[in-house]
Short mmCIF file of C-alpha atoms in Angstrom, two decimals:
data_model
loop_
_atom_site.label_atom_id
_atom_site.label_comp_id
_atom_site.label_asym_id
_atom_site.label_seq_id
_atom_site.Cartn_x
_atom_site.Cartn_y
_atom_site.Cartn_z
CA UNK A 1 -41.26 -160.03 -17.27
CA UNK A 2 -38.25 -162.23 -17.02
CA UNK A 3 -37.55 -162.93 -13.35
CA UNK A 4 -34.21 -163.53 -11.88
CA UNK A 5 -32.85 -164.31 -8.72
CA UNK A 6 -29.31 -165.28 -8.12
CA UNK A 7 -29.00 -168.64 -5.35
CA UNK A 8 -28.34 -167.63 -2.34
CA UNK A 9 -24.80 -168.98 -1.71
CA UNK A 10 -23.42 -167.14 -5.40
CA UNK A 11 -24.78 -163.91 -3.44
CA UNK A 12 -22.84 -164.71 -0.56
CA UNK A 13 -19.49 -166.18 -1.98
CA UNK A 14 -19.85 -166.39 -5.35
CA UNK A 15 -19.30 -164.05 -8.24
CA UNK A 16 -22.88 -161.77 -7.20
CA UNK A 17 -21.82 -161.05 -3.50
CA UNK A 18 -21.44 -157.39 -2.70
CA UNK A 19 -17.95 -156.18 -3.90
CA UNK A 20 -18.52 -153.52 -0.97
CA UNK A 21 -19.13 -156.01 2.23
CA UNK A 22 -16.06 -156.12 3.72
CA UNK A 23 -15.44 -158.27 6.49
CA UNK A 24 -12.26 -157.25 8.09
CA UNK A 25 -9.87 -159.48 10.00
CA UNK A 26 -6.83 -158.14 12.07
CA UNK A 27 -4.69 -159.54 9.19
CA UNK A 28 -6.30 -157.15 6.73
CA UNK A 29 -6.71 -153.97 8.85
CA UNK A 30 -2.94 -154.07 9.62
CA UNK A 31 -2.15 -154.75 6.03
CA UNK A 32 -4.39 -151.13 5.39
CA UNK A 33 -2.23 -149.26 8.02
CA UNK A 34 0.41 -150.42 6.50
CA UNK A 35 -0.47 -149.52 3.22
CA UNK A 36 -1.65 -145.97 4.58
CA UNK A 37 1.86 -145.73 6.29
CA UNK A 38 4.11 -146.72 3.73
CA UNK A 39 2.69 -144.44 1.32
CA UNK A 40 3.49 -141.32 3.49
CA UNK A 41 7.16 -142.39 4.05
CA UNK A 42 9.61 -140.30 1.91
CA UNK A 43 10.46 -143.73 -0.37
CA UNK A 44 6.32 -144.08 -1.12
CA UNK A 45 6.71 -147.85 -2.28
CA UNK A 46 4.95 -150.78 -0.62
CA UNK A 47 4.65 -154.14 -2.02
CA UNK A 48 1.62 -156.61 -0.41
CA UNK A 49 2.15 -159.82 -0.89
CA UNK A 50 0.58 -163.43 -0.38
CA UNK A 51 -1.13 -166.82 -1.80
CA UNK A 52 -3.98 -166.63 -4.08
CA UNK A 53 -7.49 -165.64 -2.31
CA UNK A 54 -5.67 -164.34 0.65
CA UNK A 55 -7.03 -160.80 0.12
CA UNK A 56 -4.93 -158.42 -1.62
CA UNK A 57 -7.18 -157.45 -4.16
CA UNK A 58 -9.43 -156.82 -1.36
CA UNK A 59 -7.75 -154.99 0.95
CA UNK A 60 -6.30 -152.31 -2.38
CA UNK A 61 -9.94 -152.01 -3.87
CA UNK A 62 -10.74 -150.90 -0.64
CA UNK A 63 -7.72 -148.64 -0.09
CA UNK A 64 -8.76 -147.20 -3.62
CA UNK A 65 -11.77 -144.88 -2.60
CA UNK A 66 -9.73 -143.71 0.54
CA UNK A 67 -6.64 -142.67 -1.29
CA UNK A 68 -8.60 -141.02 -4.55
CA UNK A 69 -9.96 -138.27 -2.18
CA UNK A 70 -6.54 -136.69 -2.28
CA UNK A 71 -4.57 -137.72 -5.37
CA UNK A 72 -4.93 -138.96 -8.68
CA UNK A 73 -4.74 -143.30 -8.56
CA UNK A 74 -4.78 -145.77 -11.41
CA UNK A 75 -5.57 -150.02 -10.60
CA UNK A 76 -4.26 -151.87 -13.49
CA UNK A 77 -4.42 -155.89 -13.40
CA UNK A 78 -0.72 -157.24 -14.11
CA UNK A 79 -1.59 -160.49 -15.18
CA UNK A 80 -0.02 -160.48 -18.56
CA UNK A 81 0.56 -156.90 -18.63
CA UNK A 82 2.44 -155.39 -21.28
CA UNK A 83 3.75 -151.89 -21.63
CA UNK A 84 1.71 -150.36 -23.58
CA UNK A 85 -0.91 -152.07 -21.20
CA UNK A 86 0.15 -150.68 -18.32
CA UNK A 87 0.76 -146.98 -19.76
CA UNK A 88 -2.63 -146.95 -21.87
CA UNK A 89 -4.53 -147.86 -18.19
CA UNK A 90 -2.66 -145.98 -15.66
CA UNK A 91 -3.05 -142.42 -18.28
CA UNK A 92 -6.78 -143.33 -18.51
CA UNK A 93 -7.45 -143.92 -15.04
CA UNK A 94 -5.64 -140.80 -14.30
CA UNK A 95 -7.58 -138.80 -16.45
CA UNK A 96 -4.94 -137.69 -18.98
CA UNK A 97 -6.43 -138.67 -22.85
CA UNK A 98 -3.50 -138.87 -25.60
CA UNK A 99 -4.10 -138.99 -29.17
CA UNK A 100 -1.19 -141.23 -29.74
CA UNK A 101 -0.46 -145.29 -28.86
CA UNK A 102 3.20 -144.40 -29.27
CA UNK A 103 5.10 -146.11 -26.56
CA UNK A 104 7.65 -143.02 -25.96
CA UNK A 105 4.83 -140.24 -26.06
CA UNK A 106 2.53 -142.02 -23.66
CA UNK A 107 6.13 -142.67 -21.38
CA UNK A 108 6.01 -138.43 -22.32
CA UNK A 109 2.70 -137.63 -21.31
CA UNK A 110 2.90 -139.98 -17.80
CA UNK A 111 5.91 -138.36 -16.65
CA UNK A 112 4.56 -135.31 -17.45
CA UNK A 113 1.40 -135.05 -15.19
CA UNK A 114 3.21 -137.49 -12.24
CA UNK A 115 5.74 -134.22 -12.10
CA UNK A 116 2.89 -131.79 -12.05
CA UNK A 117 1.05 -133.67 -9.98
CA UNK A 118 4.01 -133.90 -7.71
CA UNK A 119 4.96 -130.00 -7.63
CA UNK A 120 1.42 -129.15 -6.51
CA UNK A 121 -0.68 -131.61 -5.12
CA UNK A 122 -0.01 -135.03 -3.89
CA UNK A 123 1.92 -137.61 -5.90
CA UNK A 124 -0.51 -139.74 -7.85
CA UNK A 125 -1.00 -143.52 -6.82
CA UNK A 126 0.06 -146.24 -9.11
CA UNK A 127 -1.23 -149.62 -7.93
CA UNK A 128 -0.29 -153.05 -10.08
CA UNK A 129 -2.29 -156.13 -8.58
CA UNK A 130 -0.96 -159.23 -8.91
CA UNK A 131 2.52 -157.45 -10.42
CA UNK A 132 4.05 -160.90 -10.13
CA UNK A 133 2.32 -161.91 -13.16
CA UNK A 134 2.91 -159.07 -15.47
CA UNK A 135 5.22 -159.22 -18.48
CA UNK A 136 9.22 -158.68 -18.03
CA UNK A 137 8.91 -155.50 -20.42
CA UNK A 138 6.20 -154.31 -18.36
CA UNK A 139 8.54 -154.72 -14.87
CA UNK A 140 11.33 -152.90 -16.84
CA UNK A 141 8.89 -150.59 -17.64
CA UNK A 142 7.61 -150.39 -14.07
CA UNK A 143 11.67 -149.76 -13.11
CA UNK A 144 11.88 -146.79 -15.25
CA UNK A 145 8.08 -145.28 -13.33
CA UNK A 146 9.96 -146.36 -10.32
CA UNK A 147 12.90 -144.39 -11.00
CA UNK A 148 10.60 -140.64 -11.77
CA UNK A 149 11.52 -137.37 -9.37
CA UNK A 150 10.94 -134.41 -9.25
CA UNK A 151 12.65 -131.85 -7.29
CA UNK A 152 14.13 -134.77 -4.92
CA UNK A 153 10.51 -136.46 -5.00
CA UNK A 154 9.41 -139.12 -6.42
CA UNK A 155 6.91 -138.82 -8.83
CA UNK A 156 4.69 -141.87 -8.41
CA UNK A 157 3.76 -143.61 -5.20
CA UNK A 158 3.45 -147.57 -6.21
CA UNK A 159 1.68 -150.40 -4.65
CA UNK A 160 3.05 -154.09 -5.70
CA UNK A 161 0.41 -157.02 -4.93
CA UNK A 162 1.61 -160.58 -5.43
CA UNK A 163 2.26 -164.19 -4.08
CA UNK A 164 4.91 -164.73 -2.17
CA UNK A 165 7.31 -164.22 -4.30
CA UNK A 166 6.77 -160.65 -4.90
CA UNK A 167 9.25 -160.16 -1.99
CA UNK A 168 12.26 -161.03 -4.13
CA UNK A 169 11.17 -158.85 -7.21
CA UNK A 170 13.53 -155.70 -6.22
CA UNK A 171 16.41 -158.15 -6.36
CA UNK A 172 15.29 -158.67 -10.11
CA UNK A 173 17.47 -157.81 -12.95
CA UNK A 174 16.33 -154.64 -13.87
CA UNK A 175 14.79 -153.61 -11.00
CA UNK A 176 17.43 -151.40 -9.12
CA UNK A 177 15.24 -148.57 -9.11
CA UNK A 178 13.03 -150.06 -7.45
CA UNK A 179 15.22 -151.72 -4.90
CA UNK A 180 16.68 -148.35 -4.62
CA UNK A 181 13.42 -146.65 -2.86
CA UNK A 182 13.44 -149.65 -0.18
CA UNK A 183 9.76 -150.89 -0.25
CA UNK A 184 8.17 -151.29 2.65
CA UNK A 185 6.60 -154.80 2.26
CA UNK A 186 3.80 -157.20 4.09
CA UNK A 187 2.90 -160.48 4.20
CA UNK A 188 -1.43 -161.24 4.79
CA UNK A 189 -1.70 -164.08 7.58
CA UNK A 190 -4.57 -166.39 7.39
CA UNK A 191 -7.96 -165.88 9.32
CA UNK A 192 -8.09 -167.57 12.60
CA UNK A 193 -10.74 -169.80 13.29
CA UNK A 194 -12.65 -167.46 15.15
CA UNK A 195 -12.40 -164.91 12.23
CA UNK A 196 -13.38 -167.88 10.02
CA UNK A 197 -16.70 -167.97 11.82
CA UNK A 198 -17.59 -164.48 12.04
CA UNK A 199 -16.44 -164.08 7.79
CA UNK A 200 -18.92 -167.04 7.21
CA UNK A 201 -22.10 -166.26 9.14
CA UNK A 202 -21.46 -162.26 8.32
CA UNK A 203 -21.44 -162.74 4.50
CA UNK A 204 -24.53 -165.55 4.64
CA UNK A 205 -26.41 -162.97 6.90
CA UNK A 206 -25.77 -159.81 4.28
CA UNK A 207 -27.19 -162.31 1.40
CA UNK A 208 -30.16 -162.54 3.04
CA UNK A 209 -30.04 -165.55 5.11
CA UNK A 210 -31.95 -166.25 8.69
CA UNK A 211 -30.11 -169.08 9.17
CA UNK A 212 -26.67 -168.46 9.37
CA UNK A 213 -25.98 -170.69 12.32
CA UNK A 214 -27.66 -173.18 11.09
CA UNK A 215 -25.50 -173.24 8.36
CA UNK A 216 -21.93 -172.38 9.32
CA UNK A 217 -22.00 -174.23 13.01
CA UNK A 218 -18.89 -174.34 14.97
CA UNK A 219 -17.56 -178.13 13.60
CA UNK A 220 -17.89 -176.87 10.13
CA UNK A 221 -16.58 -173.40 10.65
CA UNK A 222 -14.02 -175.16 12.27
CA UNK A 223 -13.58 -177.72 8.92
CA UNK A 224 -13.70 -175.07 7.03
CA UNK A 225 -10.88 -173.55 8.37
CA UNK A 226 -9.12 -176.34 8.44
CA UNK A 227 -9.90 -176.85 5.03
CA UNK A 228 -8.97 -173.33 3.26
CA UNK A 229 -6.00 -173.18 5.94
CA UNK A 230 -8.01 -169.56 6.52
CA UNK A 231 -7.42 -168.12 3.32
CA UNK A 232 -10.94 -166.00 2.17
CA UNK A 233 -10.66 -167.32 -1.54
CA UNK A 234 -10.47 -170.73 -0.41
CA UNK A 235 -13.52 -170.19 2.29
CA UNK A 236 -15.92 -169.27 -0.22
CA UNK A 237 -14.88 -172.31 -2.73
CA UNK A 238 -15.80 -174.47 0.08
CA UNK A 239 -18.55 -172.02 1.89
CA UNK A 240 -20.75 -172.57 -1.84
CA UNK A 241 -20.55 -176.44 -1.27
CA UNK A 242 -22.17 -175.95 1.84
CA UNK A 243 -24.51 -173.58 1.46
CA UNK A 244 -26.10 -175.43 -1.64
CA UNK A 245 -26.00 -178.60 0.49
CA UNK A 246 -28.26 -176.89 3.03
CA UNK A 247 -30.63 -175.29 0.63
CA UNK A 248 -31.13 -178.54 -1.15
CA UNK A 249 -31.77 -180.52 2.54
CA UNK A 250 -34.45 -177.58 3.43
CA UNK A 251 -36.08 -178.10 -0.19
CA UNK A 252 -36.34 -181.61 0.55
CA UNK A 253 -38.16 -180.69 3.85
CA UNK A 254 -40.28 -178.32 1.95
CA UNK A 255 -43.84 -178.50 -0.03
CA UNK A 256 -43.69 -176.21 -2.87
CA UNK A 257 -45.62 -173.09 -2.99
CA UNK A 258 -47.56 -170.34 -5.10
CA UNK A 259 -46.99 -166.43 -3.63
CA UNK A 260 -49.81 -164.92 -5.49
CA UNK A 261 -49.51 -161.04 -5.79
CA UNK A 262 -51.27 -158.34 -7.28
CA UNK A 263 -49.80 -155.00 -8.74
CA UNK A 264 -46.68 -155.92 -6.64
CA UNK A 265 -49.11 -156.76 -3.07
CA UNK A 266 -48.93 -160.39 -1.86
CA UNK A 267 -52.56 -161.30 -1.66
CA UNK A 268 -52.43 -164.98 -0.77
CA UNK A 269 -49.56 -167.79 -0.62
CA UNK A 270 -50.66 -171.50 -0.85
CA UNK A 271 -48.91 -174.39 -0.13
CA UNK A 272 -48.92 -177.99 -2.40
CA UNK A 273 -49.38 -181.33 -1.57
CA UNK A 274 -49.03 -183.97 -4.33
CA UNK A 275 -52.00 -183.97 -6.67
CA UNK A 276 -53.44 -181.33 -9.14
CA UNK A 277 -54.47 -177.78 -8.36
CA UNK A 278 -56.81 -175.49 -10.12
CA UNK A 279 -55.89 -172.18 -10.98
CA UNK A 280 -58.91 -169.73 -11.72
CA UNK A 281 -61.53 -167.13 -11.00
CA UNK A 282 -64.17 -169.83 -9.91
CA UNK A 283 -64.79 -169.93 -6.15
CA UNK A 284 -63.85 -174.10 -6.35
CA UNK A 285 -60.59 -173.19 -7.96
CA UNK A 286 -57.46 -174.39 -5.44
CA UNK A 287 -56.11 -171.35 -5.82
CA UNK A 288 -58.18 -168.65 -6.42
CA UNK A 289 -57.21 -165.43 -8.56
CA UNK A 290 -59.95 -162.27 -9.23
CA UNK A 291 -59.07 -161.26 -12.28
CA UNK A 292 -61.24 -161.01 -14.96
CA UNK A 293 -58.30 -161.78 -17.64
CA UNK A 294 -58.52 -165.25 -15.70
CA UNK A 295 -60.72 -168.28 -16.78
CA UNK A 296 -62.90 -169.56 -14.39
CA UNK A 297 -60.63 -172.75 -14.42
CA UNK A 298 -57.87 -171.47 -16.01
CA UNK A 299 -54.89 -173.79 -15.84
CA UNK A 300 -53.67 -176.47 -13.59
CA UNK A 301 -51.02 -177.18 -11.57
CA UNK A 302 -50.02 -180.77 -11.38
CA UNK A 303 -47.47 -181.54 -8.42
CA UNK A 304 -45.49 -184.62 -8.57
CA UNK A 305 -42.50 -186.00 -6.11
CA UNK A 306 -40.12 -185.15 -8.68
CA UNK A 307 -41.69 -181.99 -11.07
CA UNK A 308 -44.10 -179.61 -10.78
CA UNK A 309 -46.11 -179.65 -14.35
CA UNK A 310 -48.11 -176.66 -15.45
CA UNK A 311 -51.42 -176.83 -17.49
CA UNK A 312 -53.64 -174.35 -19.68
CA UNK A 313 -57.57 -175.92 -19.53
CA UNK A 314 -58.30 -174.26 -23.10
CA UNK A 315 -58.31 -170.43 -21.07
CA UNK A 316 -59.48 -167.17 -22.96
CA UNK A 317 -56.17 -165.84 -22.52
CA UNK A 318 -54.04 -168.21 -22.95
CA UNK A 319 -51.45 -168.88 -19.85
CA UNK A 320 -48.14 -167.24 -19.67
CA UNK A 321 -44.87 -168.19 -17.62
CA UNK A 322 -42.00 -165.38 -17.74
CA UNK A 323 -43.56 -163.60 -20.77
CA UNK A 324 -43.93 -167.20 -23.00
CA UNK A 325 -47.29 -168.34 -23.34
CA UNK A 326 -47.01 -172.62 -22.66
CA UNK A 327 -50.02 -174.92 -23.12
CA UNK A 328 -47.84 -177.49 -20.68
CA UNK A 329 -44.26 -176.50 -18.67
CA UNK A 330 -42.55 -178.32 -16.16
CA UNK A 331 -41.76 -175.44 -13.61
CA UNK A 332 -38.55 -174.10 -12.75
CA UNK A 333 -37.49 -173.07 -9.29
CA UNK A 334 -38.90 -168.55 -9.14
CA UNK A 335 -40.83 -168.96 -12.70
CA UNK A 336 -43.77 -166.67 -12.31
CA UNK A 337 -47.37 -167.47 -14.02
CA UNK A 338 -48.81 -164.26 -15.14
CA UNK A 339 -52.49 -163.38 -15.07
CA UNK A 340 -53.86 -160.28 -15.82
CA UNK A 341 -52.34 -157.67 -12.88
CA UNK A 342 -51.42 -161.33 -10.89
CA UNK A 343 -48.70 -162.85 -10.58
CA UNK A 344 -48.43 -166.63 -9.27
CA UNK A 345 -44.29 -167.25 -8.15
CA UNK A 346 -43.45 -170.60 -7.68
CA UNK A 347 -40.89 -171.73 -5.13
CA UNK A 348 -39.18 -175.21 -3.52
CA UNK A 349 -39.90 -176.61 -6.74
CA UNK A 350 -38.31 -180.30 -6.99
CA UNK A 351 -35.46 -180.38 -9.76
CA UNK A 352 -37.69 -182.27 -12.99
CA UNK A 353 -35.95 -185.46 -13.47
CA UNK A 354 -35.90 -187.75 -16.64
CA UNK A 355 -38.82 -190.08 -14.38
CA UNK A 356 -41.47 -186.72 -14.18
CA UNK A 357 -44.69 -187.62 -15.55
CA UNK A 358 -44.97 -184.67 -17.91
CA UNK A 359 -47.88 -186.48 -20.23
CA UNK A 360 -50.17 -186.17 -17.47
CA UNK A 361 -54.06 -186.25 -17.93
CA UNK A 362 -55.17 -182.96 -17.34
CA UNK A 363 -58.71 -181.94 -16.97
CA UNK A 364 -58.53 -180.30 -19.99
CA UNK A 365 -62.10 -181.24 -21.13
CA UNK A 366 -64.56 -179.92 -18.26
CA UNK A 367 -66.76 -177.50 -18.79
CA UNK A 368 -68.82 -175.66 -15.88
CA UNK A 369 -71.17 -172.52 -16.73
CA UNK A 370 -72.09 -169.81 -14.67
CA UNK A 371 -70.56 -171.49 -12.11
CA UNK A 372 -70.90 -168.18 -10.20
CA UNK A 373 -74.16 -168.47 -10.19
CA UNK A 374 -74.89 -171.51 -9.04
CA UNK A 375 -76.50 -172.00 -5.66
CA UNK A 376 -74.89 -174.05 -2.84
CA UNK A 377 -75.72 -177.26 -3.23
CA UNK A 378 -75.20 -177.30 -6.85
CA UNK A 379 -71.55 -175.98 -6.13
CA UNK A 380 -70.92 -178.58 -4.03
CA UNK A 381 -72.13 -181.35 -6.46
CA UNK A 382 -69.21 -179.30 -9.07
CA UNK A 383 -66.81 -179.86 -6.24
CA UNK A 384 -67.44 -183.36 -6.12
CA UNK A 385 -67.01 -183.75 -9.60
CA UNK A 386 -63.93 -182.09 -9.69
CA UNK A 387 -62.37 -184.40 -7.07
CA UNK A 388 -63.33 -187.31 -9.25
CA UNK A 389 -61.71 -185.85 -11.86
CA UNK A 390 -58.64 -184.55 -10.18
CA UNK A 391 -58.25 -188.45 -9.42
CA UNK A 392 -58.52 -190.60 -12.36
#
């Protein structure tokens, strides 16, 4: 079993947060009315527009499921796009296959179902993020899409996402068809600090965190913002510095720790101080696991300021750490030692640095029979002996 488990601040702001937690500011919900709005008017063009990590890709994705309930709508990234690009993506996410990559029959097909589409349902959706970026074929192309009817409609309803400079794109060369339909356009404002807060603690709090005040207090909220000038994209670069920054100053406050579970049931967590740890089915073992695939001193865990070193004693069955049997590992932050139906998950484990002490003397060499049977006083003399040996 290989185990993973993403840090928390990637979950939060990094590239394995939840595409669907939204956390809307006033910025953004206007920018959706507006979108909703502009789409109903008679000229069905809107173009959304400002700096990178502002939210427009966003606010559309989120428009997306609304809009697909009643018409047929295609996303296509325009960075780089080229005709045949945009014509191949906007068929395919509109559901209409074609057996040729000729330019002029896929120009056929699209005009084709948009005028269909536009006699007896609702005019399908075509929206280019980041249409700024695309190719100058592909914006001619985009002209002539611009320029469909049918019957006095128009035949596609577009959405335009860009930086700032999107605004000036109908008064392109080649774009008179566009400028023609009058789009409706918006430009995103910032977060203000207040929004700041609430986007920081809200997406720490849906990764999992307890601590999000903690984290994002009001001075660095109020950095932050100050920081990113507000913009989301920039909030998370700088929200991952300081959510790593606080995870490393709790590990440093924190003794690492076995979570020992069996068939999927937390039966025992144990905390450890510096030293060496048995691991076995003995009743002296540190930490104790009843398993009868376990030795009665198994392995050993050796737990230094700087690494956390991991030891078979010469078991039956060997010791395995995420499905690799080791005779000696330094541990990694979630690896989990499996015995039998246990499982032994390690956690605040110190980063291993060049200075661990990896060619450690483990007690390798002892040997205690029956030592279930023994009666107490002879267990406690095998205690003692183990403490001796735990120290040299």
């Amino acid at each position: 079993m290989q185990v993973t488990d993403f840090s928390l601040s990637s979950k939060a702001f990094g590239e394995h947060a939840d595409p669907g937690l939204i956390v809307a500011c006033q910025s953004h919900q206007d920018a959706s009315r507006f979108l909703s709005s502009a789409l109903d008017q008679a000229n069905g063009i809107a173009l959304l527009h400002g700096p990178k990590g502002s939210g427009k890709t966003t606010i559309v994705k989120q428009q997306l499921a609304w809009y697909s309930r009643d018409a047929s709508v295609a996303l296509v990234e325009g960075n780089h796009l080229t005709p045949e690009g945009l014509l191949a993506e906007t068929l395919s996410q509109f559901g209409v296959r074609t057996a040729s990559e000729e330019q002029d029959v896929l120009m056929l097909r699209l005009n084709q179902f948009a005028t269909e589409q536009t006699r007896f349902t609702q005019s399908p959706i075509l929206i280019i993020d980041n249409a700024d970026r695309a190719t100058a074929s592909a914006l001619r192309l985009l002209n002539w899409l611009a320029a469909l009817e049918n019957r006095g409609n128009y035949a596609l309803r577009i959405i335009l996402t860009g930086d700032e400079g999107l605004s000036t794109l109908p008064r392109h060369d080649g774009m008179r068809a566009v400028a023609r339909r009058h789009p409706a356009m918006y430009s995103l404002n910032p977060l203000t600090e207040q929004e700041t807060m609430i986007y920081l603690r809200t997406r720490l709090i849906a990764a999992g965190s307890e601590n999000s005040e903690a984290v994002f207090t009001i001075d660095i909220c109020q950095r932050m913002h100050e920081l990113s000038c507000g913009w989301p994209g920039a909030l998370n670069e700088h929200a991952i510095e300081v959510v790593e920054h606080a995870m490393d100053e709790i590990a440093d406050t924190l003794l690492p720790r076995v979570i020992v579970t069996r068939d999927g049931e937390t039966v025992a967590e144990y905390e450890l101080a510096q030293g060496q740890h048995i691991i076995g089915r003995a009743r002296m073992a540190d930490i104790l696991i009843e398993d009868g695939h376990a030795s009665k001193l198994h392995a050993l865990l050796h737990v230094q300021a700087n690494a956390v070193i991991l030891a078979d004693l010469n078991s039956t069955n060997g010791t395995t750490v995420n499905s690799r049997i080791v005779t000696t590992t330094v541990l990694k932050e979630n690896d989990v030692i499996m015995l039998g139906r246990h499982r032994l998950k390690i956690e605040y484990v110190p980063a291993p640095t060049a200075e661990a002490d990896i060619p450690f003397n483990p007690i390798a060499t002892v040997t205690l029979q029956d030592l279930d049977d023994l009666d107490d006083r002879d267990e406690l003399r095998a205690k003692r002996m183990l403490t001796l040996l735990k120290q040299r």
